Coordinates of C-alpha atoms in Angstrom, one line a residue:
M1 CA 0.1 0.1 0.2
P2 CA 1.6 3.3 -0.9
A3 CA 2.7 5.6 2.1
S4 CA 0.3 8.3 1.2
R5 CA -2.8 5.8 1.5
V6 CA -1.4 4.5 4.7
L7 CA -1.0 7.9 6.3
D8 CA -4.6 8.9 5.0
D9 CA -6.4 5.9 6.4
L10 CA -4.5 6.0 9.8
L11 CA -3.4 9.3 10.5
P12 CA -5.5 12.2 8.7
R13 CA -3.4 15.2 8.1
R14 CA -4.0 18.0 10.5
D15 CA -2.5 21.3 11.4
G16 CA 0.4 21.7 13.8
P17 CA 2.9 19.4 14.9
L18 CA 2.6 15.6 13.9
P19 CA 1.5 13.5 16.6
R20 CA 3.8 11.2 18.5
V21 CA 3.6 7.5 17.5
A22 CA 4.4 4.5 19.8
V23 CA 4.6 1.1 18.0
I24 CA 4.4 -1.8 20.1
G25 CA 6.2 -4.6 18.4
A26 CA 9.3 -4.8 16.4
G27 CA 8.2 -7.5 14.0
V28 CA 7.8 -7.0 10.3
S29 CA 4.4 -5.2 10.6
G30 CA 5.5 -2.9 13.2
L31 CA 9.0 -1.9 11.7
T32 CA 7.4 -1.4 8.1
L33 CA 5.0 1.0 9.5
A34 CA 7.5 2.8 11.5
R35 CA 9.6 3.2 8.4
V36 CA 6.6 4.6 6.4
L37 CA 5.7 7.2 9.3
T38 CA 9.4 8.3 10.1
G39 CA 9.9 8.7 6.4
A40 CA 6.9 11.0 6.3
G41 CA 8.1 12.9 9.2
F42 CA 6.3 11.4 12.1
P43 CA 8.3 11.2 15.5
V44 CA 8.1 7.4 15.9
R45 CA 9.3 5.2 18.8
V46 CA 9.3 1.3 18.5
L47 CA 9.2 -0.9 21.7
D48 CA 9.6 -4.6 21.7
K49 CA 10.1 -7.2 24.5
G50 CA 12.6 -9.2 22.6
R51 CA 16.4 -9.0 22.6
G52 CA 16.4 -7.5 19.2
P53 CA 14.0 -6.6 16.2
G54 CA 12.3 -9.2 14.1
G55 CA 9.6 -11.1 16.0
R56 CA 9.3 -14.4 14.0
L57 CA 12.0 -13.4 11.8
S58 CA 14.3 -14.9 14.4
T59 CA 18.0 -16.2 13.9
R60 CA 19.8 -18.3 16.8
R61 CA 23.5 -18.8 16.7
N62 CA 25.2 -22.0 17.6
P63 CA 28.3 -22.4 19.4
D64 CA 30.1 -23.9 16.5
G65 CA 29.4 -20.9 14.5
G66 CA 26.4 -22.2 12.5
T67 CA 22.9 -20.7 12.7
F68 CA 19.2 -21.6 12.7
D69 CA 16.0 -19.8 11.7
P70 CA 13.6 -21.1 14.2
G71 CA 10.6 -18.9 13.2
A72 CA 9.6 -17.8 9.6
Q73 CA 11.4 -20.2 7.0
Y74 CA 11.3 -18.2 3.9
F75 CA 8.9 -15.7 2.3
T76 CA 7.5 -15.0 -1.4
A77 CA 6.8 -11.9 -3.1
R78 CA 3.8 -11.3 -5.5
D79 CA 2.7 -7.7 -4.7
P80 CA 4.7 -5.3 -6.9
L81 CA 5.3 -3.0 -3.9
F82 CA 6.6 -5.7 -1.7
M83 CA 8.8 -7.3 -4.9
A84 CA 10.5 -3.7 -5.2
Q85 CA 11.5 -4.0 -1.4
V86 CA 12.7 -7.5 -1.8
E87 CA 14.6 -6.5 -4.8
A88 CA 16.3 -3.7 -2.6
W89 CA 17.1 -6.2 0.2
V90 CA 18.7 -8.7 -2.3
A91 CA 20.8 -5.8 -3.8
Q92 CA 22.0 -4.8 -0.4
G93 CA 22.9 -8.2 0.4
D94 CA 20.2 -8.6 3.2
A95 CA 18.1 -11.2 1.5
A96 CA 18.6 -13.8 -1.4
E97 CA 16.5 -16.5 -3.3
W98 CA 16.6 -19.9 -1.6
Q99 CA 17.0 -22.5 -4.3
G100 CA 16.6 -25.4 -2.0
R101 CA 14.8 -28.5 -3.2
I102 CA 11.4 -28.5 -1.7
G103 CA 9.0 -31.4 -1.3
T104 CA 7.0 -33.6 0.9
L105 CA 7.9 -36.1 3.6
E106 CA 5.7 -39.1 4.8
R107 CA 7.1 -42.1 6.5
G108 CA 10.0 -42.5 4.5
T109 CA 8.7 -41.4 1.2
V110 CA 10.2 -38.4 -0.3
T111 CA 8.3 -36.6 -3.0
P112 CA 9.9 -33.5 -4.6
S113 CA 7.6 -30.8 -5.6
A114 CA 7.6 -28.6 -8.8
K115 CA 8.9 -25.3 -8.1
E116 CA 6.0 -23.2 -7.5
S117 CA 7.5 -19.8 -6.8
V118 CA 10.6 -18.0 -6.0
R119 CA 11.5 -18.4 -2.3
Y120 CA 13.6 -15.8 -0.4
V121 CA 15.4 -15.9 3.0
G122 CA 17.2 -13.1 5.0
A123 CA 21.1 -13.5 4.4
P124 CA 23.0 -14.6 6.4
G125 CA 19.9 -15.1 8.6
M126 CA 16.2 -14.3 8.7
N127 CA 16.8 -11.5 11.1
S128 CA 18.9 -9.6 8.5
V129 CA 15.5 -8.5 6.9
A130 CA 14.3 -7.0 10.4
K131 CA 17.8 -5.5 10.9
A132 CA 17.5 -3.9 7.6
L133 CA 13.9 -2.7 8.3
A134 CA 15.1 -1.2 11.8
E135 CA 18.1 0.6 10.5
G136 CA 17.5 4.4 11.2
L137 CA 14.4 3.8 13.4
D138 CA 14.2 4.6 17.1
V139 CA 13.8 0.9 18.5
R140 CA 14.1 -0.1 22.1
S141 CA 14.5 -3.8 22.7
G142 CA 14.1 -5.6 25.8
V143 CA 11.1 -3.8 27.2
R144 CA 7.5 -5.3 27.6
V145 CA 4.6 -2.8 27.3
E146 CA 2.0 -3.7 30.0
R147 CA -0.5 -0.9 30.1
V148 CA -1.6 2.1 27.7
A149 CA -3.8 4.4 29.5
R150 CA -5.3 7.8 28.5
D151 CA -3.3 10.7 29.9
G152 CA -5.1 14.0 28.7
A153 CA -4.9 14.0 24.9
A154 CA -2.4 11.3 24.7
W155 CA -1.7 7.8 25.9
R156 CA 0.7 6.9 28.6
L157 CA 2.6 3.7 28.3
T158 CA 4.0 1.7 31.1
S159 CA 6.1 -1.4 31.2
D160 CA 5.6 -4.6 33.1
S161 CA 8.3 -3.4 35.7
G162 CA 6.4 -0.2 36.4
E163 CA 8.8 2.1 34.0
D164 CA 7.0 5.1 32.5
L165 CA 7.8 4.8 28.9
G166 CA 6.3 8.2 28.0
L167 CA 3.5 9.6 26.1
A168 CA 2.1 9.2 22.5
E169 CA -0.8 10.8 20.8
V170 CA -1.1 7.4 18.6
V171 CA -0.4 4.0 19.8
V172 CA 0.0 0.9 17.2
A173 CA -0.2 -2.6 18.8
A174 CA 1.8 -4.7 16.2
V175 CA 1.6 -7.9 18.3
P176 CA -0.1 -11.3 18.3
A177 CA -3.7 -10.6 18.8
P178 CA -3.9 -12.3 22.1
Q179 CA -1.3 -10.3 23.5
A180 CA -2.8 -7.1 21.8
V181 CA -6.1 -7.4 23.8
P182 CA -4.9 -5.9 27.0
L183 CA -3.0 -3.2 25.3
L184 CA -6.1 -2.1 23.6
A185 CA -8.3 -1.7 26.6
G186 CA -8.7 2.1 26.0
A187 CA -10.3 1.3 22.4
P188 CA -12.8 -1.5 23.2
A189 CA -14.0 -2.1 19.7
L190 CA -10.4 -2.8 18.7
A191 CA -10.1 -5.0 21.6
D192 CA -13.2 -7.2 20.7
Q193 CA -11.9 -7.6 17.2
A194 CA -8.5 -8.9 18.6
K195 CA -10.2 -11.3 20.8
G196 CA -11.9 -12.8 17.9
A197 CA -8.5 -13.9 16.3
R198 CA -7.4 -17.2 17.1
L199 CA -3.5 -18.5 16.8
S200 CA -2.2 -21.8 16.6
P201 CA 1.1 -22.5 18.5
C202 CA 4.3 -24.1 17.0
W203 CA 7.1 -25.8 18.7
A204 CA 10.3 -25.3 17.0
V205 CA 13.3 -27.6 17.3
M206 CA 16.9 -26.8 16.3
A207 CA 18.9 -30.0 16.1
R208 CA 22.5 -30.7 14.8
F209 CA 23.5 -34.0 13.4
E210 CA 26.9 -35.6 13.0
A211 CA 26.2 -37.4 9.6
P212 CA 24.7 -35.7 6.4
M213 CA 21.2 -36.6 5.7
A214 CA 20.7 -38.4 2.4
L215 CA 17.3 -37.2 2.0
G216 CA 17.4 -35.3 -1.4
L217 CA 15.4 -32.3 -0.2
D218 CA 16.3 -29.2 1.6
G219 CA 13.0 -28.5 3.0
A220 CA 9.9 -30.5 3.4
F221 CA 6.3 -30.4 4.4
V222 CA 5.7 -33.4 6.6
N223 CA 2.4 -35.5 6.4
D224 CA 1.0 -37.9 9.0
S225 CA 3.5 -36.9 11.7
P226 CA 3.7 -34.7 14.9
L227 CA 5.9 -32.4 12.5
S228 CA 4.7 -30.1 9.8
W229 CA 7.8 -28.9 8.2
V230 CA 11.6 -29.5 8.2
S231 CA 14.3 -27.6 6.7
R232 CA 18.2 -27.9 6.1
E233 CA 19.7 -24.9 7.5
A234 CA 23.0 -24.9 5.3
S235 CA 21.0 -25.0 2.2
K236 CA 20.0 -21.3 2.7
P237 CA 22.4 -18.6 1.3
G238 CA 25.1 -17.2 3.7
R239 CA 24.9 -20.1 6.2
A240 CA 27.6 -22.1 7.4
T241 CA 28.0 -25.6 6.6
G242 CA 27.0 -28.5 8.8
E243 CA 24.0 -30.9 9.3
R244 CA 21.7 -28.4 11.1
W245 CA 17.9 -28.9 10.8
V246 CA 14.9 -26.8 12.0
L247 CA 11.9 -29.1 12.9
H248 CA 8.5 -27.5 13.3
G249 CA 5.9 -29.3 15.2
S250 CA 2.3 -29.4 13.7
P251 CA -0.3 -27.1 15.3
E252 CA -2.3 -30.1 16.7
Y253 CA 0.9 -31.7 18.4
S254 CA 2.2 -28.1 19.5
A255 CA -1.1 -27.5 21.0
A256 CA -1.4 -30.9 22.7
H257 CA 2.2 -30.4 24.1
L258 CA 2.1 -26.7 24.7
E259 CA 3.0 -26.5 28.4
E260 CA 5.8 -29.1 28.3
T261 CA 9.4 -28.2 28.8
P262 CA 11.7 -27.6 25.9
E263 CA 13.9 -30.3 27.2
E264 CA 10.9 -32.8 27.0
V265 CA 9.8 -31.6 23.5
A266 CA 13.0 -31.5 21.8
P267 CA 13.9 -35.4 21.7
K268 CA 10.3 -36.2 20.9
L269 CA 10.4 -34.1 17.7
V270 CA 13.7 -35.5 16.8
E271 CA 12.3 -39.0 17.3
A272 CA 9.4 -37.9 15.0
F273 CA 11.9 -36.6 12.4
A274 CA 13.4 -40.0 12.3
R275 CA 10.2 -41.9 11.8
A276 CA 9.3 -39.4 9.2
L277 CA 12.8 -40.3 7.4
G278 CA 12.1 -44.1 7.9
T279 CA 15.4 -44.3 9.3
D280 CA 17.4 -43.9 12.6
V281 CA 19.0 -40.6 13.1
R282 CA 20.4 -39.3 16.5
A283 CA 20.9 -35.4 17.2
V284 CA 24.3 -34.6 18.5
E285 CA 22.4 -31.7 20.2
A286 CA 18.8 -30.4 20.0
A287 CA 17.0 -27.4 21.6
A288 CA 13.3 -26.3 21.5
H289 CA 11.6 -23.1 21.1
R290 CA 8.0 -22.5 21.8
W291 CA 6.0 -20.0 19.4
R292 CA 2.8 -19.5 21.4
F293 CA 1.1 -17.5 18.9
A294 CA 2.5 -18.8 15.4
M295 CA -0.4 -19.0 12.8
P296 CA -3.8 -17.9 12.6
S297 CA -6.4 -20.5 12.4
P298 CA -8.3 -19.1 10.4
P299 CA -7.2 -15.7 9.7
L300 CA -9.8 -13.0 10.3
D301 CA -11.4 -11.8 7.1
T302 CA -10.9 -7.9 8.2
P303 CA -7.9 -6.3 6.5

């Protein structure tokens, strides 16, 4: 959507100083909006509870120098405006086409799929895209906004530790809908909309193996399994060599085992990977991360 359209819809022009904007959440949506508004002259702050920007565009480093992308695995681009942005990221070296072999995996049966569309990844990690979006913005990480309350003509933001985070005339909650509900207490109609959104969880396991996998695929959608997706990290551009895989639990499995510990989940999903491969594989190390709000099910039909 063109920047002028965003501004007309969200923040109609007015006389006098431009309103201060606080964006809660430094994922792709929050960072993109912050860039549009900052470019139009608005004073914008972005606040995020994570250690750095990106949200599900997350990259984890391994002690051996390798990396994992436990969240978003790749992205595609069809809209002309987004395609132009992706081309800019590629030119800057922040993203690259992933030419990995993709298919399906079911109980030892591997089925390559025809190449449907071009897939892109951040380079050298998925969070490279988030870092590019955040460059030049006022982003504060490691702060969890707990309360947004009216204070005169503005909104006062307070952290979960009681820190006063200042005032903003406009607040944007760019976080998963269940987390947005309490932040939208001052806007009941929006809070009610957010309450209607349902998001499925996803357990992600980052596993390293000693021996190379003779799978014939670099990424696979997994059927009839506790897993929904697996990917070979070294197949992505800019990554270090080594047999590192990300294993995503299915929405059903992840929901059923949501409150288990990472130490309990990791070996179970590695075992599910072995069953899907139809062979015995053992991880040298494996760690799990819980995405409590991963995928909308189903998405809201409201833009």
